[in-house]
Short mmCIF file of C-alpha atoms and ligand atoms in Angstrom, two decimals:
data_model
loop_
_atom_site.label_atom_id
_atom_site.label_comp_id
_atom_site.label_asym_id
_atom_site.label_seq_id
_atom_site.Cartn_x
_atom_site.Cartn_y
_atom_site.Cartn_z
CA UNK A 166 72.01 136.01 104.58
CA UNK A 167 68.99 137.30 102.92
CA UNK A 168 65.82 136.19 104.77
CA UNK A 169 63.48 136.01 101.00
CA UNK A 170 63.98 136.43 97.29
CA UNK A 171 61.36 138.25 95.03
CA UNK A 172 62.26 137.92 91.35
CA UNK A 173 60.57 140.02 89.00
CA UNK A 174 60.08 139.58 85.29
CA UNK A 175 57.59 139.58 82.58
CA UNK A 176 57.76 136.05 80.71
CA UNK A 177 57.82 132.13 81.59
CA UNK A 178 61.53 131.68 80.77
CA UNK A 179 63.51 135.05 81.34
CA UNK A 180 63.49 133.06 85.26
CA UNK A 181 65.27 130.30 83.70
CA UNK A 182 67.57 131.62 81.06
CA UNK A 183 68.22 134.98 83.49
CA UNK A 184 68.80 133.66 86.97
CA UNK A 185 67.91 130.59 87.96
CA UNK A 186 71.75 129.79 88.60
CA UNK A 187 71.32 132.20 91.27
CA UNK A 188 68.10 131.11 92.63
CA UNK A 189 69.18 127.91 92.73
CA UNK A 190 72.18 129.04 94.64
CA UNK A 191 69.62 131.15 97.46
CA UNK A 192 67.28 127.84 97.50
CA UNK A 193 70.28 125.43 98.32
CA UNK A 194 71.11 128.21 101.38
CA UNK A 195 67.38 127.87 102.51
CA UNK A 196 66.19 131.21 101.91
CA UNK A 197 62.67 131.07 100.06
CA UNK A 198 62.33 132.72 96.58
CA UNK A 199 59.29 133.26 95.03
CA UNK A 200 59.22 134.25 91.12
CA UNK A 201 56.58 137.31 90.38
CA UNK A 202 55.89 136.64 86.08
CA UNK A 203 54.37 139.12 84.78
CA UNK A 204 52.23 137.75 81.88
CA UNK A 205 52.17 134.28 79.74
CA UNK A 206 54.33 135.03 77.11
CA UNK A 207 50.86 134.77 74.85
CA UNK A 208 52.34 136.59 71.88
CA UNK A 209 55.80 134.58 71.74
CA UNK A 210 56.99 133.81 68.29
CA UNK A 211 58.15 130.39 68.79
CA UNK A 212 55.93 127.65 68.45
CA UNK A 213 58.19 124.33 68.99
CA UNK A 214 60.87 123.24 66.86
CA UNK A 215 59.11 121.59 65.15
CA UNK A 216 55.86 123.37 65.86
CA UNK A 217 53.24 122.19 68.02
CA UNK A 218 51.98 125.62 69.92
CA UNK A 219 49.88 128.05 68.22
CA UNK A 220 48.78 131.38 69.09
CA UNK A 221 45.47 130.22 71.42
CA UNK A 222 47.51 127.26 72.59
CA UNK A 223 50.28 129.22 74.02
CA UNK A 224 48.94 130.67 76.87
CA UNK A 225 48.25 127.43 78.86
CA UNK A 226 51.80 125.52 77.51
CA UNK A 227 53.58 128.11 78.23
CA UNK A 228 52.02 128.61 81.89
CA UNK A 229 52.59 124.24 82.55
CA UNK A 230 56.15 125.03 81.35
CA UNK A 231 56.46 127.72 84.08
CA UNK A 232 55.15 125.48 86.23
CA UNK A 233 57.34 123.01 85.79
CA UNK A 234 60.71 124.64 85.42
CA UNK A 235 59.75 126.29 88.67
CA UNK A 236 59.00 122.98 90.59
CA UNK A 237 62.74 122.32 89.11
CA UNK A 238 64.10 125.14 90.38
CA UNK A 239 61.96 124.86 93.71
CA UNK A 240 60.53 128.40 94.34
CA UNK A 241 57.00 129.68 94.35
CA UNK A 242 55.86 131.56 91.36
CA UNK A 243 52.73 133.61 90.92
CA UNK A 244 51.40 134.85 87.96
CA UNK A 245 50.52 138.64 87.32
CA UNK A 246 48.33 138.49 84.35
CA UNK A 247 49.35 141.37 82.22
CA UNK A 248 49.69 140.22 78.20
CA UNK A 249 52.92 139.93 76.74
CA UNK A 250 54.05 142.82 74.50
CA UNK A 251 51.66 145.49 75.89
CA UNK A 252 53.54 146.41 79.71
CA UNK A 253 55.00 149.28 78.65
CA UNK A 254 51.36 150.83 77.37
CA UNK A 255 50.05 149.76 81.06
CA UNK A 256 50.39 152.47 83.63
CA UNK A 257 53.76 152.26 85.16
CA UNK A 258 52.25 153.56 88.66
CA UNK A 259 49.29 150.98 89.02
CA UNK A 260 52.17 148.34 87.69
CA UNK A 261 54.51 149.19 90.67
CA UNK A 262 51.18 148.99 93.18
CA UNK A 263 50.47 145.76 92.23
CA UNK A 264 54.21 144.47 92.70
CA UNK A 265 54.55 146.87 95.78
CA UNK A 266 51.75 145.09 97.37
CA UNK A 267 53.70 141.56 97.02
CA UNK A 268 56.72 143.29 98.23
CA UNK A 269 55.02 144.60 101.38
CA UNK A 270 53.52 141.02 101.89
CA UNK A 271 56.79 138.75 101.47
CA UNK A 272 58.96 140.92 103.18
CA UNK A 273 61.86 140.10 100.68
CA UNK A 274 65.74 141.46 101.57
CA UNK A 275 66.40 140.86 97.58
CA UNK A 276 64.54 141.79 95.06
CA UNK A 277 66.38 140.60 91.45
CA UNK A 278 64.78 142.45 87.93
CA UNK A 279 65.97 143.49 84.38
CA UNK A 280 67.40 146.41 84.33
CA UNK A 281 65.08 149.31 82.81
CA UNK A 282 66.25 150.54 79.37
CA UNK A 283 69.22 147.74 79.04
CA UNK A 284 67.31 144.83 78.67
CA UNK A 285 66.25 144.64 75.35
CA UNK A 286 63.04 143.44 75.26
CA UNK A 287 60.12 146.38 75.76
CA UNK A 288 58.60 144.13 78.46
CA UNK A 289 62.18 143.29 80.09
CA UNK A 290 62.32 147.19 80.38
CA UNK A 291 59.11 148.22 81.25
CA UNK A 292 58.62 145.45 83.99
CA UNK A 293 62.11 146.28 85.24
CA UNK A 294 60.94 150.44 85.55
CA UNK A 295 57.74 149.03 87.53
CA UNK A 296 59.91 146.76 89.88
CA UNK A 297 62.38 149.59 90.89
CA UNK A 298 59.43 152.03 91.12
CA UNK A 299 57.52 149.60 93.30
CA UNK A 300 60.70 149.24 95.75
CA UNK A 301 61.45 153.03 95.72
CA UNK A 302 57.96 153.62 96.84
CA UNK A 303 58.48 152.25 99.61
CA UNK A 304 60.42 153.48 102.96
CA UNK A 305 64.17 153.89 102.16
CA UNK A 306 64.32 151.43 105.75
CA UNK A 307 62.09 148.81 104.60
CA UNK A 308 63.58 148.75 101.08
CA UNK A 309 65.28 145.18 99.83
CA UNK A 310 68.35 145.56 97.67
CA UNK A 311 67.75 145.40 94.32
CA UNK A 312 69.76 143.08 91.77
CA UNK A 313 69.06 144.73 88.11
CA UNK A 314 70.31 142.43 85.19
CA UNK A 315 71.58 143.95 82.21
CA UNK A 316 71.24 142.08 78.49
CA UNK A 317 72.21 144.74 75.93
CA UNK A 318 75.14 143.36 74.07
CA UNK A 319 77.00 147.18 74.97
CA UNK A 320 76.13 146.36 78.28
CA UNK A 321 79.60 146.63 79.80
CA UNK A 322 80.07 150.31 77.59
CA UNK A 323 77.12 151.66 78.77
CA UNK A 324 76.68 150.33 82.57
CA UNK A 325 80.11 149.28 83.24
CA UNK A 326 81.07 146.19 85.40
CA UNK A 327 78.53 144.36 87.04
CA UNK A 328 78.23 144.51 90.94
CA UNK A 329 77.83 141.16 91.04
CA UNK A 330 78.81 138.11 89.41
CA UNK A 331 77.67 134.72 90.34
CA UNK A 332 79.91 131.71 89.43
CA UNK A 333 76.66 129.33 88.50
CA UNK A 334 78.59 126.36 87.25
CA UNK A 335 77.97 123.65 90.46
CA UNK A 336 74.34 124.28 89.71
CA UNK A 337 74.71 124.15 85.85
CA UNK A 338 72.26 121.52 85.53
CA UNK A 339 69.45 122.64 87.30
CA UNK A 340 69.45 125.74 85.44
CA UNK A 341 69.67 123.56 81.71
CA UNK A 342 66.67 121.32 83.47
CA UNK A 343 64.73 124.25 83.95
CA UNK A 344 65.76 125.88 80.60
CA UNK A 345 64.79 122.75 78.97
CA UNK A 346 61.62 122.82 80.60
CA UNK A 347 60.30 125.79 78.51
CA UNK A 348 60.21 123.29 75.43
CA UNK A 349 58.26 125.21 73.44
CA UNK A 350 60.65 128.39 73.73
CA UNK A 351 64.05 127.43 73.98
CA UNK A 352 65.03 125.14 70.92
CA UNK A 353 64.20 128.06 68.88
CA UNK A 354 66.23 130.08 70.66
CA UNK A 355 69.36 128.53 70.56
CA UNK A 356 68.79 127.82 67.28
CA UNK A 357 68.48 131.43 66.83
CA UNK A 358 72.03 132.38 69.16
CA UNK A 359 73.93 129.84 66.78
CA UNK A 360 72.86 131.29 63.54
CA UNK A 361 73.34 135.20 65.03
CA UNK A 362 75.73 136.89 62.89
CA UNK A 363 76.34 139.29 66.20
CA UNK A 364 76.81 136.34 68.27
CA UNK A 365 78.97 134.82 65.51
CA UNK A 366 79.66 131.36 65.86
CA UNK A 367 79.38 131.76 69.92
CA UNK A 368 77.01 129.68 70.41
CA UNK A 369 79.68 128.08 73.02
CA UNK A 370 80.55 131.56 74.41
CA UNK A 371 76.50 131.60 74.75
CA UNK A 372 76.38 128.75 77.06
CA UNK A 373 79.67 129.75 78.68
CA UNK A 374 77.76 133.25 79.39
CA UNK A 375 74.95 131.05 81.24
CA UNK A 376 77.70 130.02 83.11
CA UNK A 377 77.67 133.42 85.18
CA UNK A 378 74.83 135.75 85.98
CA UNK A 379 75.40 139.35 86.29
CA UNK A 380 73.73 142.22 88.50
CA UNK A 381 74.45 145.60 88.90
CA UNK A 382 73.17 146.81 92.45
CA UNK A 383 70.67 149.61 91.95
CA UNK A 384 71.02 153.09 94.48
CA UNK A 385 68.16 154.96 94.93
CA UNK A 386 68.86 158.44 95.17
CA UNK A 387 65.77 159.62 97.09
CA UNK B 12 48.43 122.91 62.86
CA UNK B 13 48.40 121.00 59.11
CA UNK B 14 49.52 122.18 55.85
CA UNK B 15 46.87 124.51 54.09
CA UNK B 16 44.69 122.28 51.88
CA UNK B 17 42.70 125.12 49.50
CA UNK B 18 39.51 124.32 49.27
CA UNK B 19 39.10 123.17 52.72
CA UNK B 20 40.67 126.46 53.97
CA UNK B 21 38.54 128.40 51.58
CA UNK B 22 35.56 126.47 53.06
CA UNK B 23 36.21 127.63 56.39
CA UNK B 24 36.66 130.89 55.57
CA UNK B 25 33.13 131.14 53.19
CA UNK B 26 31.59 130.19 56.91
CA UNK B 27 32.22 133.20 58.27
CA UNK B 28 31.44 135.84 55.39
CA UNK B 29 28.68 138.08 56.40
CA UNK B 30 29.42 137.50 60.25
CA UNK B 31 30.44 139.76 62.41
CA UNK B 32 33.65 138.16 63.50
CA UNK B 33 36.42 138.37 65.71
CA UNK B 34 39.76 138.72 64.19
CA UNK B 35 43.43 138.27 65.51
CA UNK B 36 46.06 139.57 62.78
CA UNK B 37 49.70 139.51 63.18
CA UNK B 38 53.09 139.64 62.03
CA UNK B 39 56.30 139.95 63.69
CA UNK B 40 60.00 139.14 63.48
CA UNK B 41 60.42 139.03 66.77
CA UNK B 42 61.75 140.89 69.84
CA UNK B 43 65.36 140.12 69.40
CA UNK B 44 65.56 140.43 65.62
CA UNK B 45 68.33 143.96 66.51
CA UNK B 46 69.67 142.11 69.51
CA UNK B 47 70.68 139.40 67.00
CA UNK B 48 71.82 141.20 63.84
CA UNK B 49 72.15 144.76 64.38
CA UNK B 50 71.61 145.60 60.80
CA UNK B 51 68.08 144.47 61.90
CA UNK B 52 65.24 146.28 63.14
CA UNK B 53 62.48 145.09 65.17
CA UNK B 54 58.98 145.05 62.91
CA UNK B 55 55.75 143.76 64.74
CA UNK B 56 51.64 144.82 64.23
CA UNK B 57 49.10 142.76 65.73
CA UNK B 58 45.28 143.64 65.97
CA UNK B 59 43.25 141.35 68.90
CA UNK B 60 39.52 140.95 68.91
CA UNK B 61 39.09 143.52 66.16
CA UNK B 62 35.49 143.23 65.38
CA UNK B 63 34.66 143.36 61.44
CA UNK B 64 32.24 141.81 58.90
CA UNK B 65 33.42 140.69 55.42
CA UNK B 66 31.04 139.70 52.27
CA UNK B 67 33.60 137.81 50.57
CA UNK B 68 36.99 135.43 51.11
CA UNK B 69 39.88 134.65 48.89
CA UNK B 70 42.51 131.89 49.77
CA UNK B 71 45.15 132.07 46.92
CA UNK B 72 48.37 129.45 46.49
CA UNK B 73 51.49 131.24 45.97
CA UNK B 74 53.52 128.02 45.86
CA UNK B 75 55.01 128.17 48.74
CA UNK B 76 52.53 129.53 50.70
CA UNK B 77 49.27 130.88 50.90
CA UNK B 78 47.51 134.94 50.54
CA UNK B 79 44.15 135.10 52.46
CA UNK B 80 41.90 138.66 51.53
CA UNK B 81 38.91 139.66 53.19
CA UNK B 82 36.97 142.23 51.59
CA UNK B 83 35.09 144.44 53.80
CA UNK B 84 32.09 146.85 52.68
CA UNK B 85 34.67 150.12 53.71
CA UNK B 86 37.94 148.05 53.32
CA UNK B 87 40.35 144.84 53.45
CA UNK B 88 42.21 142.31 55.52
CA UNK B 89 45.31 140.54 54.00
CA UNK B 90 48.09 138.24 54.97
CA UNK B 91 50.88 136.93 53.31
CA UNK B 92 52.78 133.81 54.07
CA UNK B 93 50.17 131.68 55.55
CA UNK B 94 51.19 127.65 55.24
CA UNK B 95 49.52 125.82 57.92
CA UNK B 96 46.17 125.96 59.52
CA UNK B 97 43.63 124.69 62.24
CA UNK B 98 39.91 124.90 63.12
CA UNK B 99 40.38 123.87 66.76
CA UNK B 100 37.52 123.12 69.00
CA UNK B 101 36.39 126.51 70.25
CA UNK B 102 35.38 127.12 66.15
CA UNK B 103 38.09 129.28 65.74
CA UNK B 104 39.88 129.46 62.47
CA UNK B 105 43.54 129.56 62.85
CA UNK B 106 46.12 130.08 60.16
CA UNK B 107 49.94 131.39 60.67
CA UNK B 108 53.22 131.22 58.43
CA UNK B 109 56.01 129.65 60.04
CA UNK B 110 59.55 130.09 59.06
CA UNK B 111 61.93 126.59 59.29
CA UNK B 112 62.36 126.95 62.74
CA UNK B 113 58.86 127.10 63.46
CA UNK B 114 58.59 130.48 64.35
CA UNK B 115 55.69 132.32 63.74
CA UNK B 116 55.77 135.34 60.89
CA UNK B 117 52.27 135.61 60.31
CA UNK B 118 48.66 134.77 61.84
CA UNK B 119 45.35 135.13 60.71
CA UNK B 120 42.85 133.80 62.83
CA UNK B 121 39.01 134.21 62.59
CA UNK B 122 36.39 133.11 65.42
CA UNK B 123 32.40 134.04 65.98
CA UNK B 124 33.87 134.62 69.80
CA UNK B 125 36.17 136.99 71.15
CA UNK B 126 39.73 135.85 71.41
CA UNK B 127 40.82 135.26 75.10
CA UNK B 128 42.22 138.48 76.05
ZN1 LIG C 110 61.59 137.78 78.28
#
């Protein structure tokens, strides 16, 4: 059983949509997880549906929604304070410092990411790079395993089958509760996965997808 | 945010002329536009805290929404699309198109202060 869970990615909600099945599943086994997000999500594009965020509101709505969703999903979350959009201009290096000194802190056996260059989002990858960097850093004995999540729609071409796939259905609702609890973000988004002509009319298939999280087990060659 | 009324926009905006002013510009159509449709492409420029000075202001009704020009001694600032706006209680001057989703697709946004950064 893993002893501590470090999850690492850059925006209030990629903890919710991306894993929290899984966390949930670690949190009702006892083990402690605590959520490393990376910035505020300051530049996000949606506002509300309808709108009631704007640009200099953001920040702090967005940061009481990641509060909340993770008192709902019961783990500790600390915030990095980089600025959405702009990780992959940081320097990697310092980047994987920062999170390396966390790592060395905590202690974690797990450590669950995007995976760098397949998760869409320049942040997703970027953070993901600095996570693995931060954990290969370290000595190959002290290293956690690494869960990297994959979101590219050729996912499956590119990467093949996921190491892991976690059933998340018996904790369903926790993860919609914490979804839900990123109000400003997510009725924009499913608004957007219904209308998606590459997602065509899978808007069920969507939530069926939430259903099961995937991670492919990252080897460190050196 | 509220629906653009002209001339209390334009009002706003005449504050700030011959200022130097802090300016956050922006449009976007978001990270995911390719993930979504990939006969998309992902399009995106913002400018944060860019410092500038203009001598004159120009809010113009396009029907459905709203141009905004700045003119600068050595140059301009434009957006398109602009439909709702805000002068919240720091004194910054917020406006920002929003598609019917209310997604942002444009911000212009004008304060005597630096943005937070
Ligand atoms: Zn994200």
């Amino acid at each position: 059983m893993h002893k501590h869970v470090i999850v690492i990615y850059p925006h209030p909600d990629d903890e919710s949509f991306g894993s929290s099945g899984t966390m949930t599943q670690f949190r009702n086994q006892g083990v402690p997880v605590t959520y490393l997000c990376g910035t505020l999500g300051e530049m996000g594009r949606n506002m509300g549906n309808p709108f009631f965020a704007n640009r200099e509101t953001l920040p702090d709505i967005r940061k009481k929604e990641l509060l909340d969703a993770c008192k709902i999903l019961d783990v500790n979350v600390e915030m990095l304070g980089y600025r959405d959009k702009t990780i992959e201009f940081e320097s990697r290096d310092e980047i994987a410092e920062h999170l390396k000194g966390y790592l060395e802190d905590i202690k974690p056996t797990l450590v669950i990411t995007h995976y760098p260059g397949h998760a869409v989002h320049p942040d997703h990858d970027a953070m993901g790079a600095a996570a693995v960097e931060a954990v290969r850093k370290m000595d190959p004995e002290d290293r956690p395993e690494v869960w990297a999540q994959a979101i590219t729609n050729d996912r499956y071409e590119t990467l093949g089958k996921p190491d892991i796939v976690n059933n998340v259905e018996a904790e369903f609702d926790v993860k919609v509760a914490a979804i839900q609890a990123h109000r400003s973000q997510f009725e924009g988004m499913f608004q957007k996965m219904r209308q998606s002509p590459d997602f065509k009319g899978q808007y069920e298939d969507v939530m069926e997808r939430f259903k099961h999280e995937e991670f492919y087990q990252w080897q460190f060659n050196n | 945010m509220k629906a653009i009324e002209l001339d209390e926009v334009q009002k706003a905006l005449d504050q700030y002329s011959n200022r130097d002013v802090y300016i956050h510009l922006e449009t976007t159509n978001g990270a995911y536009a390719k993930h979504f449709d990939r006969n998309a492409y992902n399009v995106g420029a913002f400018i944060r805290n860019a410092e500038v000075r203009y001598t004159r202001a120009k809010l113009v009704d396009a029907g459905d929404a709203f141009r905004v020009g700045l003119k600068m001694d050595k140059g301009w600032i434009y957006a398109e699309g602009v439909t709702d706006w805000e002068l919240n209680e720091d004194g910054q001057l917020l406006m920002a198109g929003h598609d019917s989703e209310g997604r942002v697709m444009v911000a212009l946004q004008i304060s005597e202060n630096p943005f937070r950064y």
